[in-house]
CSV table of C-alpha atoms in Angstrom, one decimal:
chain,number,residue,atom,x,y,z
A,106,MET,CA,-16.1,16.1,-17.0
A,107,ARG,CA,-14.6,15.4,-13.7
A,108,ASN,CA,-17.6,13.1,-13.0
A,109,VAL,CA,-17.6,11.0,-16.5
A,110,ALA,CA,-13.4,10.8,-15.5
A,111,PHE,CA,-14.6,9.4,-12.7
A,112,LEU,CA,-17.1,6.7,-14.4
A,113,ARG,CA,-14.6,5.8,-16.4
A,114,SER,CA,-11.7,5.3,-13.9
A,115,SER,CA,-10.3,2.0,-12.4
A,116,GLU,CA,-11.5,3.2,-9.2
A,117,MET,CA,-15.0,3.0,-10.4
A,118,THR,CA,-14.5,-0.7,-11.6
A,119,LEU,CA,-12.9,-1.4,-8.5
A,120,VAL,CA,-16.3,0.3,-6.7
A,121,VAL,CA,-18.2,-2.3,-9.0
A,122,ILE,CA,-15.9,-5.0,-8.2
A,123,CYS,CA,-16.2,-4.2,-4.2
A,124,VAL,CA,-20.0,-4.5,-4.5
A,125,ALA,CA,-20.6,-7.0,-6.3
A,126,GLY,CA,-18.0,-8.8,-4.2
A,127,VAL,CA,-19.9,-8.0,-1.2
A,128,ILE,CA,-23.2,-9.2,-2.8
A,129,GLY,CA,-21.3,-12.8,-3.9
A,130,LEU,CA,-20.3,-13.3,-0.4
A,131,ALA,CA,-23.1,-12.3,1.4
A,132,VAL,CA,-25.5,-14.8,-1.3
A,133,ALA,CA,-22.6,-17.4,-0.2
A,134,SER,CA,-22.7,-17.2,3.1
A,135,ASP,CA,-26.4,-17.0,3.5
A,136,GLY,CA,-26.4,-13.2,4.8
A,137,ASN,CA,-23.8,-14.5,7.8
A,138,SER,CA,-21.1,-12.0,6.1
A,139,LEU,CA,-23.6,-9.1,7.0
A,140,SER,CA,-23.7,-9.7,10.8
A,141,SER,CA,-22.1,-7.3,13.4
A,142,ASN,CA,-19.2,-9.8,14.0
A,143,SER,CA,-18.4,-10.2,10.5
A,144,ILE,CA,-18.2,-6.9,9.4
A,145,ARG,CA,-16.2,-6.1,12.6
A,146,VAL,CA,-13.6,-9.2,11.7
A,147,PHE,CA,-13.6,-7.8,8.0
A,148,LEU,CA,-12.6,-4.5,8.6
A,149,GLN,CA,-10.3,-5.6,11.3
A,150,PHE,CA,-7.8,-7.5,9.1
A,151,LEU,CA,-8.5,-4.6,6.1
A,152,ALA,CA,-6.6,-2.0,8.3
A,153,VAL,CA,-3.1,-3.3,7.9
A,154,PRO,CA,-3.4,-3.9,4.0
A,155,VAL,CA,-4.8,-0.3,3.5
A,156,LEU,CA,-1.6,0.9,5.5
A,157,ILE,CA,1.2,-1.1,3.9
A,158,GLY,CA,-0.7,-0.5,0.6
A,159,LEU,CA,-0.4,3.2,1.1
A,160,ALA,CA,2.8,3.0,2.4
A,161,GLN,CA,4.2,1.2,-0.7
A,162,MET,CA,2.1,3.7,-2.8
A,163,VAL,CA,4.0,7.0,-1.8
A,164,VAL,CA,7.2,5.5,-2.7
A,165,LEU,CA,5.7,4.2,-5.7
A,166,ALA,CA,4.9,7.9,-6.5
A,167,VAL,CA,8.9,9.0,-7.0
A,168,GLY,CA,9.4,6.3,-9.0
A,169,GLU,CA,10.9,3.8,-6.5
A,170,LEU,CA,10.3,0.6,-4.5
A,171,ASN,CA,10.3,-0.4,-0.8
A,172,LEU,CA,11.2,-4.6,-0.3
A,173,ALA,CA,11.6,-3.8,3.2
A,174,VAL,CA,7.4,-2.9,4.1
A,175,GLY,CA,7.5,-6.0,6.3
A,176,ALA,CA,10.8,-6.1,8.0
A,177,MET,CA,10.5,-2.7,9.1
A,178,GLY,CA,7.0,-2.9,10.5
A,179,GLY,CA,7.9,-6.6,12.2
A,180,VAL,CA,11.3,-4.6,13.8
A,181,ALA,CA,8.8,-1.5,15.1
A,182,ALA,CA,5.9,-4.0,16.6
A,183,VAL,CA,8.5,-6.3,18.5
A,184,SER,CA,10.4,-3.3,19.8
A,185,SER,CA,7.2,-1.8,21.1
A,186,GLY,CA,5.8,-5.2,22.7
A,187,ILE,CA,9.8,-6.0,24.1
A,188,LEU,CA,9.6,-2.5,25.7
A,189,MET,CA,6.0,-3.2,27.4
A,190,ALA,CA,6.6,-6.8,28.3
A,191,ASP,CA,10.2,-7.0,29.0
A,192,HIS,CA,11.0,-3.4,30.3
A,193,GLY,CA,7.9,-2.6,31.6
A,194,ALA,CA,7.5,0.9,29.8
A,195,PRO,CA,3.9,2.6,29.2
A,196,ALA,CA,2.1,2.1,26.6
A,197,PRO,CA,2.1,5.4,24.9
A,198,VAL,CA,6.3,5.5,25.3
A,199,ALA,CA,6.5,1.9,23.8
A,200,MET,CA,4.3,2.6,21.3
A,201,PHE,CA,5.6,5.8,20.2
A,202,ALA,CA,9.2,4.3,20.4
A,203,GLY,CA,8.1,1.4,17.5
A,204,PHE,CA,6.8,4.0,15.4
A,205,GLY,CA,9.6,6.1,15.6
A,206,VAL,CA,11.9,3.1,15.0
A,207,ALA,CA,9.8,2.7,11.7
A,208,ILE,CA,10.2,6.4,10.9
A,209,LEU,CA,14.1,5.9,11.4
A,210,ALA,CA,14.3,2.8,9.1
A,211,GLY,CA,12.3,4.9,6.1
A,212,LEU,CA,14.5,7.8,6.8
A,213,ALA,CA,17.6,5.3,6.7
A,214,ASN,CA,16.5,4.1,3.4
A,215,GLY,CA,16.0,7.5,1.5
A,216,LEU,CA,19.4,8.6,3.1
A,217,LEU,CA,21.1,5.6,1.5
A,218,VAL,CA,19.5,5.9,-1.9
A,219,VAL,CA,20.5,9.9,-2.5
A,220,LEU,CA,24.3,8.8,-0.9
A,221,THR,CA,25.1,5.8,-3.0
A,222,ARG,CA,22.9,6.6,-5.9
A,223,ILE,CA,21.7,2.7,-5.7
A,224,SER,CA,18.0,2.3,-6.8
A,225,GLY,CA,15.5,1.7,-3.7
A,226,PHE,CA,15.4,-1.8,-5.0
A,227,VAL,CA,18.4,-2.9,-4.3
A,228,VAL,CA,19.1,-0.7,-0.8
A,229,THR,CA,15.7,-1.9,0.7
A,230,LEU,CA,16.4,-5.3,-0.4
A,231,ALA,CA,19.6,-4.7,1.9
A,232,THR,CA,17.8,-3.1,5.0
A,233,PHE,CA,15.2,-5.7,4.7
A,234,THR,CA,18.2,-8.6,5.3
A,235,ILE,CA,19.2,-6.4,7.8
A,236,LEU,CA,16.1,-5.7,9.5
A,237,THR,CA,14.6,-9.2,9.7
A,238,GLY,CA,17.8,-10.1,11.0
A,239,ALA,CA,17.3,-7.7,13.8
A,240,GLN,CA,13.8,-8.3,14.4
A,241,TYR,CA,14.9,-12.5,15.1
A,242,ARG,CA,17.6,-10.7,17.4
A,243,LEU,CA,15.3,-8.9,19.4
A,244,VAL,CA,12.5,-11.5,19.9
A,245,GLY,CA,14.1,-15.1,18.8
A,246,THR,CA,11.6,-17.8,18.6
A,247,GLN,CA,9.3,-16.6,21.3
A,248,THR,CA,6.0,-14.6,21.4
A,249,VAL,CA,5.6,-11.5,23.1
A,250,SER,CA,2.1,-11.1,24.6
A,251,ASP,CA,2.4,-9.5,28.4
A,252,TYR,CA,1.6,-6.3,27.1
A,253,SER,CA,-0.5,-3.6,28.5
A,254,ASP,CA,-4.4,-4.7,28.7
A,255,ALA,CA,-5.2,-0.6,27.2
A,256,VAL,CA,-3.2,-1.6,24.0
A,257,THR,CA,-4.9,-5.1,23.6
A,258,SER,CA,-8.5,-2.9,24.7
A,259,PHE,CA,-8.1,0.1,21.9
A,260,GLY,CA,-7.3,-3.1,19.7
A,261,ARG,CA,-10.6,-4.8,20.0
A,262,ALA,CA,-12.5,-1.4,20.6
A,263,THR,CA,-15.5,-0.8,18.1
A,264,LEU,CA,-17.9,2.2,16.4
A,265,LEU,CA,-21.4,1.6,16.8
A,266,ASP,CA,-20.6,-2.3,17.2
A,267,ARG,CA,-19.5,-2.6,13.8
A,268,ILE,CA,-16.6,-0.5,12.8
A,269,PRO,CA,-13.2,-1.3,14.8
A,270,TRP,CA,-11.2,1.8,15.8
A,271,ILE,CA,-8.2,0.6,14.3
A,272,PHE,CA,-10.0,0.6,10.9
A,273,VAL,CA,-11.2,4.2,11.7
A,274,VAL,CA,-7.3,5.3,12.0
A,275,ALA,CA,-6.6,3.2,8.7
A,276,CYS,CA,-9.0,5.5,7.0
A,277,VAL,CA,-7.7,8.7,8.9
A,278,VAL,CA,-4.1,7.8,7.6
A,279,ALA,CA,-5.5,7.4,4.0
A,280,ILE,CA,-7.3,10.9,4.1
A,281,LEU,CA,-3.9,12.9,5.5
A,282,VAL,CA,-1.5,10.8,2.6
A,283,SER,CA,-4.0,12.0,0.3
A,284,VAL,CA,-4.2,15.5,1.8
A,285,PHE,CA,-0.6,16.0,1.8
A,286,LEU,CA,0.2,14.4,-2.2
A,287,ARG,CA,-2.5,16.5,-3.4
A,288,ARG,CA,-2.0,20.1,-1.1
A,289,ALA,CA,1.0,20.2,0.5
A,290,ARG,CA,4.0,21.6,-1.7
A,291,MET,CA,6.2,18.9,-0.5
A,292,GLY,CA,3.7,16.4,-1.7
A,293,ARG,CA,3.5,17.8,-5.3
A,294,GLU,CA,7.3,17.9,-5.5
A,295,MET,CA,7.1,14.6,-4.9
A,296,LEU,CA,4.5,13.9,-7.8
A,297,ALA,CA,7.0,15.9,-10.0
A,298,THR,CA,10.0,14.1,-9.4
A,299,GLY,CA,7.9,10.6,-9.8
A,300,GLY,CA,6.8,12.0,-13.2
A,301,ASN,CA,10.1,13.5,-14.8
A,302,ALA,CA,13.2,14.1,-12.3
A,303,SER,CA,14.9,16.6,-15.1
A,304,ALA,CA,12.3,18.6,-15.3
A,305,ALA,CA,11.4,18.8,-11.6
A,306,GLN,CA,15.0,19.7,-11.4
A,307,LEU,CA,14.7,22.2,-13.8
A,308,SER,CA,11.7,23.9,-11.8
A,309,GLY,CA,13.8,24.0,-9.0
A,310,VAL,CA,12.5,21.0,-7.3
A,311,SER,CA,15.1,19.0,-5.0
A,312,ASN,CA,14.7,15.4,-6.2
A,313,ASP,CA,17.0,14.5,-3.7
A,314,ARG,CA,14.9,15.8,-1.1
A,315,SER,CA,11.5,14.0,-2.4
A,316,LEU,CA,13.3,10.8,-2.3
A,317,VAL,CA,14.0,11.4,1.5
A,318,VAL,CA,10.5,12.5,2.0
A,319,ALA,CA,9.1,9.4,0.5
A,320,HIS,CA,10.8,6.8,1.8
A,321,THR,CA,10.6,8.6,5.4
A,322,LEU,CA,6.8,8.9,5.1
A,323,SER,CA,6.3,5.0,4.1
A,324,GLY,CA,8.3,4.6,7.3
A,325,ALA,CA,5.9,6.6,9.3
A,326,ILE,CA,2.9,4.8,7.8
A,327,ILE,CA,4.4,1.6,8.0
A,328,GLY,CA,4.9,2.5,11.9
A,329,VAL,CA,1.3,3.5,12.3
A,330,ALA,CA,0.8,-0.4,10.6
A,331,ALA,CA,2.6,-2.1,12.9
A,332,MET,CA,1.4,-0.5,16.3
A,333,LEU,CA,-2.2,-1.0,14.6
A,334,THR,CA,-0.9,-4.9,14.9
A,335,VAL,CA,0.4,-4.8,18.3
A,336,ALA,CA,-2.9,-3.5,19.2
A,337,SER,CA,-5.0,-6.1,17.4
A,338,SER,CA,-3.1,-9.4,17.8
A,339,PRO,CA,-2.8,-12.0,20.5
A,340,GLY,CA,1.3,-11.4,20.6
A,341,VAL,CA,4.2,-10.0,18.3
A,342,ASN,CA,6.8,-12.6,17.2
A,343,LYS,CA,9.4,-13.0,14.4
A,344,SER,CA,7.0,-13.5,11.6
A,345,ILE,CA,5.1,-10.3,12.1
A,346,GLY,CA,5.3,-8.5,8.3
A,347,ALA,CA,6.6,-11.6,6.7
A,348,ASP,CA,3.4,-11.6,4.7
A,349,TRP,CA,3.3,-8.0,3.9
A,350,LEU,CA,5.2,-7.3,1.2
A,351,LEU,CA,3.0,-9.1,-1.6
A,352,PRO,CA,-0.4,-7.3,-0.5
A,353,SER,CA,1.7,-4.0,-0.3
A,354,PHE,CA,2.3,-3.9,-4.0
A,355,ALA,CA,-0.6,-5.2,-4.6
A,356,ALA,CA,-3.3,-2.5,-3.1
A,357,PRO,CA,-1.5,0.4,-5.6
A,358,ILE,CA,-0.6,-1.4,-8.3
A,359,ILE,CA,-4.4,-3.1,-8.8
A,360,GLY,CA,-5.6,0.6,-7.8
A,361,GLY,CA,-3.9,2.3,-10.8
A,362,ALA,CA,-0.2,2.9,-9.8
A,363,LEU,CA,2.4,3.5,-12.3
A,364,LEU,CA,5.4,1.7,-11.6
A,365,THR,CA,7.5,4.4,-12.9
A,366,GLY,CA,5.9,7.1,-10.6
A,367,GLY,CA,4.1,10.2,-10.7
A,368,SER,CA,0.8,9.1,-9.6
A,369,VAL,CA,-1.4,9.1,-6.5
A,370,VAL,CA,-4.0,6.4,-6.3
A,371,VAL,CA,-4.9,6.4,-2.6
A,372,LEU,CA,-8.5,5.7,-3.5
A,373,GLY,CA,-7.5,3.0,-5.9
A,374,THR,CA,-5.2,1.7,-3.1
A,375,VAL,CA,-8.3,1.5,-0.3
A,376,LEU,CA,-10.4,-0.4,-2.8
A,377,ALA,CA,-8.5,-2.8,-4.1
A,378,ALA,CA,-7.1,-3.6,-0.8
A,379,PHE,CA,-11.0,-4.5,0.0
A,380,VAL,CA,-11.2,-6.7,-2.9
A,381,VAL,CA,-7.5,-8.6,-1.6
A,382,ARG,CA,-9.6,-9.0,1.4
A,383,LEU,CA,-12.7,-9.9,-0.3
A,384,VAL,CA,-10.7,-12.9,-1.9
A,385,ASP,CA,-9.5,-13.9,1.3
A,386,ALA,CA,-12.9,-13.8,2.6
A,387,PHE,CA,-14.5,-15.9,-0.2
A,388,ARG,CA,-11.5,-18.2,0.4
A,389,ALA,CA,-12.3,-18.7,4.1
A,390,GLU,CA,-16.1,-19.1,2.8
A,391,PHE,CA,-15.3,-22.2,0.2
A,392,GLN,CA,-12.3,-23.8,2.8
A,393,LEU,CA,-9.9,-23.2,-0.3
A,394,GLU,CA,-6.6,-23.5,0.2
A,395,PRO,CA,-4.2,-20.2,1.4
A,396,THR,CA,-1.8,-21.0,-1.4
A,397,TRP,CA,-4.7,-20.5,-4.2
A,398,VAL,CA,-5.4,-16.3,-3.0
A,399,GLN,CA,-1.9,-15.6,-3.1
A,400,PHE,CA,-1.5,-17.4,-6.9
A,401,LEU,CA,-4.5,-15.2,-7.6
A,402,ILE,CA,-3.2,-12.0,-6.2
A,403,GLY,CA,0.1,-12.1,-8.0
A,404,ALA,CA,-2.1,-13.1,-11.4
A,405,VAL,CA,-4.0,-10.1,-11.1
A,406,VAL,CA,-0.9,-7.8,-10.0
A,407,LEU,CA,1.3,-9.1,-13.3
A,408,GLY,CA,-1.9,-8.8,-15.6
A,409,THR,CA,-2.2,-5.1,-14.2
A,410,VAL,CA,0.9,-4.2,-14.9
A,411,LEU,CA,0.8,-5.8,-18.4
A,412,LEU,CA,-2.1,-3.9,-19.2
A,413,GLY,CA,-1.3,-0.9,-18.1
A,414,GLN,CA,2.5,-1.1,-20.0
A,415,ALA,CA,0.1,-1.9,-23.2
A,416,ARG,CA,-2.3,1.1,-22.8
A,417,LYS,CA,1.1,3.4,-22.2
A,418,ARG,CA,2.3,1.9,-25.6
A,419,ARG,CA,-1.0,2.6,-27.1
A,420,ARG,CA,-0.9,6.1,-25.9
A,421,ARG,CA,2.2,7.1,-27.0
A,422,ARG,CA,1.2,5.8,-30.7
A,423,ALA,CA,-1.6,7.8,-30.7
A,424,LEU,CA,0.6,10.8,-29.7
A,425,GLU,CA,3.2,10.2,-32.3
A,426,PRO,CA,2.6,12.2,-35.7
A,427,HIS,CA,2.0,10.2,-38.4
A,428,PRO,CA,3.9,10.3,-42.0
A,429,GLU,CA,2.1,12.4,-44.2
A,430,GLN,CA,1.0,10.7,-46.9
A,431,PRO,CA,2.8,11.2,-50.4
A,432,THR,CA,-0.1,13.2,-52.2
A,433,SER,CA,0.0,11.7,-56.6
A,434,ARG,CA,-0.5,14.6,-58.9
A,435,LYS,CA,-1.7,14.0,-62.6
A,436,VAL,CA,0.3,14.9,-65.0
A,437,ALA,CA,-1.5,16.9,-68.1
A,438,ALA,CA,-1.1,15.3,-71.3
A,439,PRO,CA,0.9,17.4,-73.9
């Protein structure tokens, strides 16, 4: 039964799309997309979209939104780069500091949501503005690139001459997130809060704690994405993270996450990020305008949400009891 359910799931649909997309791209590029260098570049640019999709997914799991994904990553990245380039901090110290900045930003989001009782949409919109200003204040208009060779070497390192290590890190994070949400008690409590906050509270679950943990975990994942960006980019500046918001929503929503919370779609998020990356690869192959990619992704996200709402209404109607039909009685003739 479990195998049958998977074959009918959105993940299986995404698997088929991914396979078809890879084959189509190989045909369109005369096989060049399957070369070692092409695979390495493809996976290198896939690592960060996977991570920011997961960062959004864990917040969606509790019924929240995080609009500050890009600003959190940008501040973390430039903080790490400046510590190495301008202050001579050792690479491990600078990378850990940048990672910590993202965690603290996520923790602040969670605490603000709990203490103010304002929705995560409004809170993270405010912190997005604050962090964007902080990022510009830190780096200005310059690009910071004079940091440790060890960091940039890791960003270029590959496994088996095809798979970038930064993509391996992203996969490891995805596995850890999946195990945490499905196996750890705190992860299950987060899903309970997202599914039905009132029922979760009656069961002894602290909804406030779930919200704080979700936002903090989101910050931690964004911190990893920021550090991988520092390692794989030629430099960091005020534009780092500026284009993260749409992909962060696209991956989990296309992967099957519910905006109302209570769902985990780690595999679906990874596969959806792969599909979005395929779209961008097709765009580059046919030399189309980048705006077409944004238009297509936005349209797919909107269509996915509308389709999910239609399915939800259909299920609700199916579960509603049907009124009994009045039975006609024959009256015997006198």
